Structure formats: C-alpha cells, structure tokens
Coordinates of C-alpha atoms and ligand atoms in Angstrom, one line a residue:
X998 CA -22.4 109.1 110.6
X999 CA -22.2 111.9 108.1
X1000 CA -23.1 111.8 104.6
X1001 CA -20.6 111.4 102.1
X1002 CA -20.7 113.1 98.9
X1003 CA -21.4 110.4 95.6
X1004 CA -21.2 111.7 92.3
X1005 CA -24.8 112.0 91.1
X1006 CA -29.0 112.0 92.3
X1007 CA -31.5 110.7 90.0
X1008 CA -34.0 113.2 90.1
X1009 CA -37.3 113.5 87.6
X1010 CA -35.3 111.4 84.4
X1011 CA -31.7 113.1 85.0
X1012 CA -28.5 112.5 86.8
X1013 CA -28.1 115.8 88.7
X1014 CA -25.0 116.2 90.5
X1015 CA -25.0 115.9 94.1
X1016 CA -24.3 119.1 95.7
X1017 CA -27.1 120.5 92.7
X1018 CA -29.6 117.7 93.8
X1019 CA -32.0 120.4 95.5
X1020 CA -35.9 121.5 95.6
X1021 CA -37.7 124.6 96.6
X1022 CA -38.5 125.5 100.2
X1023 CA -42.1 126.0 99.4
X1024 CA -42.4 122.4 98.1
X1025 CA -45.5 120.7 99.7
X1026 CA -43.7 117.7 100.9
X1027 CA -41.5 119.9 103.4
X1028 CA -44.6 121.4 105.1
X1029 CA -46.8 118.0 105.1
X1030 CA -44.6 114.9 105.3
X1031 CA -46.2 113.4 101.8
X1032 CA -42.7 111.8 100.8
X1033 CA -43.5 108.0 100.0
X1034 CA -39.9 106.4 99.8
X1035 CA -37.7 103.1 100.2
X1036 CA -35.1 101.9 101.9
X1037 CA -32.5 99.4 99.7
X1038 CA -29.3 98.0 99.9
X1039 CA -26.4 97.3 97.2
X1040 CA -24.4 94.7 98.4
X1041 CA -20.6 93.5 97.3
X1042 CA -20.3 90.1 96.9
X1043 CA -17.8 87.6 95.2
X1044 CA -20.4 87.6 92.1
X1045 CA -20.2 91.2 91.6
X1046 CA -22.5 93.3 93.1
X1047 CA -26.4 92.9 93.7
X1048 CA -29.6 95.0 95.0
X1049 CA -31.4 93.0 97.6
X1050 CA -35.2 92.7 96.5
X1051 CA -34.8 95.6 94.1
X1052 CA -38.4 94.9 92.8
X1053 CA -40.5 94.3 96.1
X1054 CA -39.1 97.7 97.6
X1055 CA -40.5 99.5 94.5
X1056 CA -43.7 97.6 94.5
X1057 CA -44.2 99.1 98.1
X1058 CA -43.1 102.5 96.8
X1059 CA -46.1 102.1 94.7
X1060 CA -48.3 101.3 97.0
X1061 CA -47.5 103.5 100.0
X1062 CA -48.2 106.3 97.4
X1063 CA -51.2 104.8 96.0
X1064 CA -52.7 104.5 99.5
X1065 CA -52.0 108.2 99.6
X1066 CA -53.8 108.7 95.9
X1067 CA -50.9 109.1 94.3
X1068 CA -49.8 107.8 91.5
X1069 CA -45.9 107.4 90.2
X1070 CA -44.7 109.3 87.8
X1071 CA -42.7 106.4 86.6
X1072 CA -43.5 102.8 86.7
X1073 CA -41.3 99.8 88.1
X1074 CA -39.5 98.9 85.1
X1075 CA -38.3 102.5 84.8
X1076 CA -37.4 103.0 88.3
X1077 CA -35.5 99.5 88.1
X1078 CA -33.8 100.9 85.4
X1079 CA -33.1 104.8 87.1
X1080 CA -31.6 102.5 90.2
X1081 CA -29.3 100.5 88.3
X1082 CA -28.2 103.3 85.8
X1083 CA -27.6 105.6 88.9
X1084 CA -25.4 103.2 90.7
X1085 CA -22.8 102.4 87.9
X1086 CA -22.5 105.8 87.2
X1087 CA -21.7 106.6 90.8
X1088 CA -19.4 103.7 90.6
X1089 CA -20.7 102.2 93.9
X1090 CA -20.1 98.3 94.5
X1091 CA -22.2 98.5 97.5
X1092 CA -24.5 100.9 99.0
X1093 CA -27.9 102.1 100.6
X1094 CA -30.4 103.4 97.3
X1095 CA -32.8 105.8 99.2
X1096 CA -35.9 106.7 96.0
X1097 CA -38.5 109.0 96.7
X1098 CA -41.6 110.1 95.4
X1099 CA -43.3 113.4 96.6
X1100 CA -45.5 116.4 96.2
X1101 CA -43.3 119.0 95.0
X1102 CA -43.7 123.0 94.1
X1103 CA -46.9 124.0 93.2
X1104 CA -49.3 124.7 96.0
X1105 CA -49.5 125.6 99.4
X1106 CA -51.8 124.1 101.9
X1107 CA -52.9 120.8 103.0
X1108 CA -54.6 118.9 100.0
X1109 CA -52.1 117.9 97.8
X1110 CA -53.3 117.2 94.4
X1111 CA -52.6 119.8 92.6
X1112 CA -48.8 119.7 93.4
X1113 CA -46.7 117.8 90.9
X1114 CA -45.4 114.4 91.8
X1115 CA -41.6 114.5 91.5
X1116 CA -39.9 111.5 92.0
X1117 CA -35.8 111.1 93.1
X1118 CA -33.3 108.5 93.5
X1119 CA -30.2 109.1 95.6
X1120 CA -27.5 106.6 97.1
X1121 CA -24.6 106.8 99.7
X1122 CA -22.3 104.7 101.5
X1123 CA -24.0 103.2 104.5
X1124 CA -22.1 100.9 106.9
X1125 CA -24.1 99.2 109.9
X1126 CA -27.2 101.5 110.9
X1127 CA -27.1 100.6 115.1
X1128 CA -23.4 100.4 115.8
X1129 CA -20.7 98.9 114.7
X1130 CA -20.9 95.4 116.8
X1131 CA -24.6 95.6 116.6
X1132 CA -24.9 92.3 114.5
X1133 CA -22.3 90.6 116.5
X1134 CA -22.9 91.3 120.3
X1135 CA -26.8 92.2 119.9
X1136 CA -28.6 95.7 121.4
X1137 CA -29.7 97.2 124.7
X1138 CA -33.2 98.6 123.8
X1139 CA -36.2 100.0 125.5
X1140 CA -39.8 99.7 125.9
X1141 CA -40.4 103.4 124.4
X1142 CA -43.1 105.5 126.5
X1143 CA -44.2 106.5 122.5
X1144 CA -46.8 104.2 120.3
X1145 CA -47.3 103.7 117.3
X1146 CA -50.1 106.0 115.5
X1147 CA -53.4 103.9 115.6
X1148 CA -54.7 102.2 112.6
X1149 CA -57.5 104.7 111.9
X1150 CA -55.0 108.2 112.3
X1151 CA -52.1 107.3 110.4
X1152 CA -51.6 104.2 108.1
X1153 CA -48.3 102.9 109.0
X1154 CA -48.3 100.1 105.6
X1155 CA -47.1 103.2 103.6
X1156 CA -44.0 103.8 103.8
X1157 CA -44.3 107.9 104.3
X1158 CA -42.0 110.4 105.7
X1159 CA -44.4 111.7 107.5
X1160 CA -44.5 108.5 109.7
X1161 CA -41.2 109.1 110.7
X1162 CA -42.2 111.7 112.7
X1163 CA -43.3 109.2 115.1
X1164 CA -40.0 107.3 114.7
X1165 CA -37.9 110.2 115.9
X1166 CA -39.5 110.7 119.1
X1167 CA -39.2 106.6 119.5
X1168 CA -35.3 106.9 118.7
X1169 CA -34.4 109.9 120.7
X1170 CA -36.1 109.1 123.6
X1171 CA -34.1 105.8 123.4
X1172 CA -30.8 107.2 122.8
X1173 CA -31.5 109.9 125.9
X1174 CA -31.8 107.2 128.2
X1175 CA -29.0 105.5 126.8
X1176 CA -30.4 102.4 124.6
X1177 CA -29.4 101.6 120.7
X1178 CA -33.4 101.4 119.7
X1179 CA -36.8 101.7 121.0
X1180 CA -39.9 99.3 120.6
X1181 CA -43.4 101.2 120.5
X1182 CA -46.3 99.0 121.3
X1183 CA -49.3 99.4 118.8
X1184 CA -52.5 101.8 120.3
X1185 CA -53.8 98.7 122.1
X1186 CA -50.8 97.8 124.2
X1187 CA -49.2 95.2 121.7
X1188 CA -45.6 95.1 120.9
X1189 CA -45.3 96.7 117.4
X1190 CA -42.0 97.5 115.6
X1191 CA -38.6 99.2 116.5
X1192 CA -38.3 103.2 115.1
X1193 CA -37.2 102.1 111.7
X1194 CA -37.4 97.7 112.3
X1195 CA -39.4 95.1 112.8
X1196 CA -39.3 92.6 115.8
X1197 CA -38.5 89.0 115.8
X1198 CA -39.0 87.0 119.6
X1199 CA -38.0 83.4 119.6
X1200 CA -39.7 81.5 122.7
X1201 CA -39.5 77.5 123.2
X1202 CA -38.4 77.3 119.1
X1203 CA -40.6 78.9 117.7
X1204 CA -40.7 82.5 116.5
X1205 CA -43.2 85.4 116.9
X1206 CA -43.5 88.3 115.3
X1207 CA -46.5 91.1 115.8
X1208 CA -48.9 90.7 112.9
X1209 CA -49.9 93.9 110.5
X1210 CA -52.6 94.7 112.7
X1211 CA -50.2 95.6 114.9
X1212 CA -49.2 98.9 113.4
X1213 CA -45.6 97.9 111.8
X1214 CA -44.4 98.3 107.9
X1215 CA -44.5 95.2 106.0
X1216 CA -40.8 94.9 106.3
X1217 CA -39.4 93.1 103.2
X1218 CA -36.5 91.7 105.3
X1219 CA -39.4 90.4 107.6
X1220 CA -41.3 89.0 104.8
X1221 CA -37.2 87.6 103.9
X1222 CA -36.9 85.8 107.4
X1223 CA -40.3 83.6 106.7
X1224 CA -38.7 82.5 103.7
X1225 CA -35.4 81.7 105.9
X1226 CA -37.0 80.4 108.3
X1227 CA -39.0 77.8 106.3
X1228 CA -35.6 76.7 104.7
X1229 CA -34.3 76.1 108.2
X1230 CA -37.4 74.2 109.4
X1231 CA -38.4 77.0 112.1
X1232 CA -41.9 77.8 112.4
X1233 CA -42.8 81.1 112.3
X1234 CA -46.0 82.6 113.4
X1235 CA -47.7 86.2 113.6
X1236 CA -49.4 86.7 116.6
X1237 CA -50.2 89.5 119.0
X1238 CA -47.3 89.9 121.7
X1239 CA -47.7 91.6 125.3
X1240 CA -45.1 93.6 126.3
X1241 CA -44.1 91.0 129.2
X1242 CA -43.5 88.2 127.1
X1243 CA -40.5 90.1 125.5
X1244 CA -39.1 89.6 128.8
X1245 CA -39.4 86.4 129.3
X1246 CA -38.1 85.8 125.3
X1247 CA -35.1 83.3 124.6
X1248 CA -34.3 85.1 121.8
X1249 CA -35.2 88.7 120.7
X1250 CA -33.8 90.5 117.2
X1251 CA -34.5 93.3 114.7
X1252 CA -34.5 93.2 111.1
X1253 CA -34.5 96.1 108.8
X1254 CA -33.0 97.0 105.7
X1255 CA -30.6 99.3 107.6
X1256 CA -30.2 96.9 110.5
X1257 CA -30.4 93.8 108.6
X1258 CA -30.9 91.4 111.0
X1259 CA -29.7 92.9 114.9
X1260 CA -30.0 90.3 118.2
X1261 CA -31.3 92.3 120.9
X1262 CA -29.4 91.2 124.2
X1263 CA -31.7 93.0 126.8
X1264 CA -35.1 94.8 127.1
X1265 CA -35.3 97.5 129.7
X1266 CA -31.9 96.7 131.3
X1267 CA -33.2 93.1 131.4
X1268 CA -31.7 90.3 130.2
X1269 CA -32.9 88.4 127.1
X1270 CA -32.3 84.5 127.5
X1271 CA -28.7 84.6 128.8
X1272 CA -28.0 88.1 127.3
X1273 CA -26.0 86.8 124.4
X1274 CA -27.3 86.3 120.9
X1275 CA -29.0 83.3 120.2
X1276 CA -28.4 80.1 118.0
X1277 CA -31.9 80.8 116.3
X1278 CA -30.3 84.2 115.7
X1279 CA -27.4 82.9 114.3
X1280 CA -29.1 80.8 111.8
X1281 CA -31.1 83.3 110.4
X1282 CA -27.9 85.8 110.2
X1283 CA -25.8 83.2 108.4
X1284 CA -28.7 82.2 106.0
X1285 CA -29.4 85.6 105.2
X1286 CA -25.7 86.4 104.7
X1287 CA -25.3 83.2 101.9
X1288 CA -27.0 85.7 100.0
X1289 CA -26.2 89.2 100.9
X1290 CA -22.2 88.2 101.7
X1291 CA -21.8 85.4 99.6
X1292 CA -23.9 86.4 96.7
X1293 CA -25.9 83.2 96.8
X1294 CA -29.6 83.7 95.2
X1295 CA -32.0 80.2 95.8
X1296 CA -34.8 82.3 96.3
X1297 CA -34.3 85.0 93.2
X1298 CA -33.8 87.9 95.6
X1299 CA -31.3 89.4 93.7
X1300 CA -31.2 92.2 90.8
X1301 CA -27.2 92.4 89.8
X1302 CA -25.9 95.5 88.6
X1303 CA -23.4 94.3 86.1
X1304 CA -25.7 91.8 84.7
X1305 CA -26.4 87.9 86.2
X1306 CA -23.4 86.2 87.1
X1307 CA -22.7 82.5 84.9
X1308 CA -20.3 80.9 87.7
Ligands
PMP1429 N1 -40.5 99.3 110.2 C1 -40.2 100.5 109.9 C2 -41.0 101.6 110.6 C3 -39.2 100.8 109.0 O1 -38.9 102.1 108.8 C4 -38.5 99.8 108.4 C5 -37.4 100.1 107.4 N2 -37.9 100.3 106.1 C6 -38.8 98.5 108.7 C7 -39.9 98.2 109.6 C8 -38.2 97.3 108.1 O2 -38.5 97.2 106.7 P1 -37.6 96.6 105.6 O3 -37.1 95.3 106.1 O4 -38.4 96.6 104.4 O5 -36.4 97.5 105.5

C-alpha cells in the first residue's frame, strides 16, 4: 500500500513538513542498521481518539537503544508529548505513529559513538498490515527456510532496524511461494516469531506461545493477550514449541501492532484445526476490540489525544 502524504514529521524538536522530512546519505544509520524504533497505533473510537500503550512502546524505544549504548536524546514524557502534538496537528483520528531514534551525520564507519543521536517521529494512514480479510478469514503461512539470528549474534529484544534485515528475507520468501507471512524457528529449531509478529498456538485450551529465549521481540500486544487472556480465564503459558506441534494446533494466530491480532488458518498448506478461525481466537479478537474499537480502557492501556473522555 503506498504511503500517503500527512502534513508534518517530528524530527529533533520541530514539525518539519513531510516532503522536507529528510537526512543525509552519509548518515550512519543508512550504512549500519542502528535505527531503534516503534511501532504504535492511533485508534478512532466512539470516545475520541486514543494511542494504544503509548508509554510501553516508548519504554522499549528506550531500551532497544540502551542495549545498543545509546541513550535518547529526549525522555518519555517529551516523546509522549512530540506524539500527541504531532497527531493533532496532522489532524489524524486514527493512525500508525512510527518514532525513531538513530545515529545520524557525523562519522563514517562502524562504531557509532561519535555520530549524533537524532530522534524522529512520523505517522500515516495504515489500514490492515496482512490483507484486507486477514482478521476475519485468518492466513496461509509458511515454515520460512530463514531463522531467527541467534541469541549471542544479534539481540532481537531491541527493537533495531537492522533486525529487519532478517525479516525481509522471512517475508519475501513467504510471499514468493505464495503465503501472507513466514514463521522463523529460533537457532535451535524452536518456533520463534512471524517477520514482524509474534505467535499464539491454542492446543487442548490452553495457549502457548515461544518464550523470550526463543529469539522474538517482547511484543506489547503479546504482553496485551496475557492480560486478555486472564480476564477470559484462559491459561496462558510460554514454553518452547517444535515445529510439528504447530501442525497439530487447534488454533494458531499472530499478534502485532500492525496485524493486531491475525488467525492463522493453515501452516504449510496444512490445515490448522478445521481451517477456520477459532472460538479462542475470537475471544481474544473481541476483548481486544472493547478497547481498540470500542474505546473501552479496564486495564489503563489508553493515552487519548483530545484529553480523557468523562462519559
Ligand atoms: N516481533 C517482531 C519481529 C516485530 O517486528 C513486531 C512488531 N513490532 C512484533 C513481534 C510484535 O510486537 P508488538 O505487539 O509490540 O507490535
């Protein structure tokens, strides 16, 4: 889908207009992937507009950088504030808020730290990230023939553009052969994470998901579905997962920022459960939706843009 044009970028303190919103070639980050970032979503609901777990997405800004010894230029509270500004003054009731901090002009050459860290907000329209009837019907994905980087080459709990690297071969070999996503196992064989989501499996009631050891991101809508799924009374564990067993799964989905939370209908051109989405699924999907839909906030997930709603 290609970008549309929004009115402004948050870059360094200023609102920069879009098509001005730019940075040298030379810039270090362009050559060596050191662009920490997020991944948020804006969402219109009946109660005016509100940014899903504004504050836990920054926190992880912070801390993908940090592991990379860097530190932000600007802390939470002033982020919080750049996001908000930035989105009333592009007018946006909902959208996808994209913030980066990186190592900008300075230097050339691998160590970074005597580039300047710049930091950047931008946001755009962003419908459903794997298809239109993704969250309906579910997915066809793959087992990708790509891992995920082991734990002692690339740290995969920051949230680092150069990581994405990985992610691309993941998704393009997918979409060559056909499927919506791929799922990388971690270096020892385990079932890790889709190119940009984590994994859910749901076998005999309970669900399963691969543990941080597994190579993923600490999703925050993962972290979100433990929360749901306690509400619910659904048991939720983090466990290692073979690569059979997602075979055998009643129920299989996704969850991401981008793709929310997406049944996955069939592994390998095999059939999960009966190949429709599950009632486990569901639950989750309409729980999460009372508060991303409806505007409904029980667990405080919400930062609204217009100030807190009284009805
Ligand atoms: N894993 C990877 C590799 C991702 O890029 C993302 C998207 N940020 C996720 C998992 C899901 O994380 P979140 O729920 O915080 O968006």
């Amino acid at each position: 889908m290609a970008l549309k044009e929004e009115k402004y970028i948050w870059m360094n303190g200023d609102l920069v207009e879009w098509k001005n919103a730019k940075i040298h070639i030379l810039s270090h980050v362009i050559h060596y992937g050191a662009s920490f970032f997020e991944g948020i979503r804006c969402y219109k609901t009946p109660r005016g507009s509100a940014v899903f777990r504004l504050d836990d997405h920054l926190k992880r800004l912070i801390n993908s950088a940090k592991i990379y010894r860097t530190e932000s230029p600007y802390s939470i509270d002033e982020l919080r504030k750049a996001t908000i500004d930035l989105i009333r003054s592009n007018k946006m009731p909902s959208c996808y808020i994209r913030p980066l901090i990186y190592r900008g002009y300075g230097e050339v050459g691998v160590y970074p730290m005597n580039n300047p860290v710049d930091a950047a907000i931008a946001v755009w329209d962003w419908g459903s990230y794997l298809g239109a009837d993704a969250m309906e019907k579910g997915i066809a994905v793959c087992v990708s023939s790509w891992t995920r980087p082991s734990p002692n080459s690339v740290p995969t709990v920051a949230k680092v553009g150069g990581n994405y690297i990985n992610s691309q071969l993941i998704k393009m070999e997918a979409v060559a052969n056909g499927f919506a996503e791929g799922i990388a196992l971690d270096a020892s064989g385990f079932v890790s994470e889709g190119s940009g989501e984590n994994l859910f499996m749901v076998s005999h009631g309970v669900i399963y998901t691969p543990p941080m050891s597994s190579s993923i991101l600490g999703g925050i809508t993962r972290n979100s579905i433990f929360t749901l799924a306690a509400h619910l009374g659904l048991q939720v564990k983090e466990d290692s997962i073979p690569r059979e067993l997602l075979y055998l799964a009643d129920e299989l989905f996704f969850t991401g920022t981008a793709a929310e939370i997406s049944p996955i209908t069939s592994v390998d051109r095999i059939a999960i459960g009966d190949g429709t989405v599950g009632p486990i699924t569901k639950q989750l999907q309409r729980e999460f939706f009372k508060v991303t839909r409806d505007g409904e906030d029980p667990y405080g997930w919400l930062t609204w843009v217009d100030g807190k709603p009284n009805h």
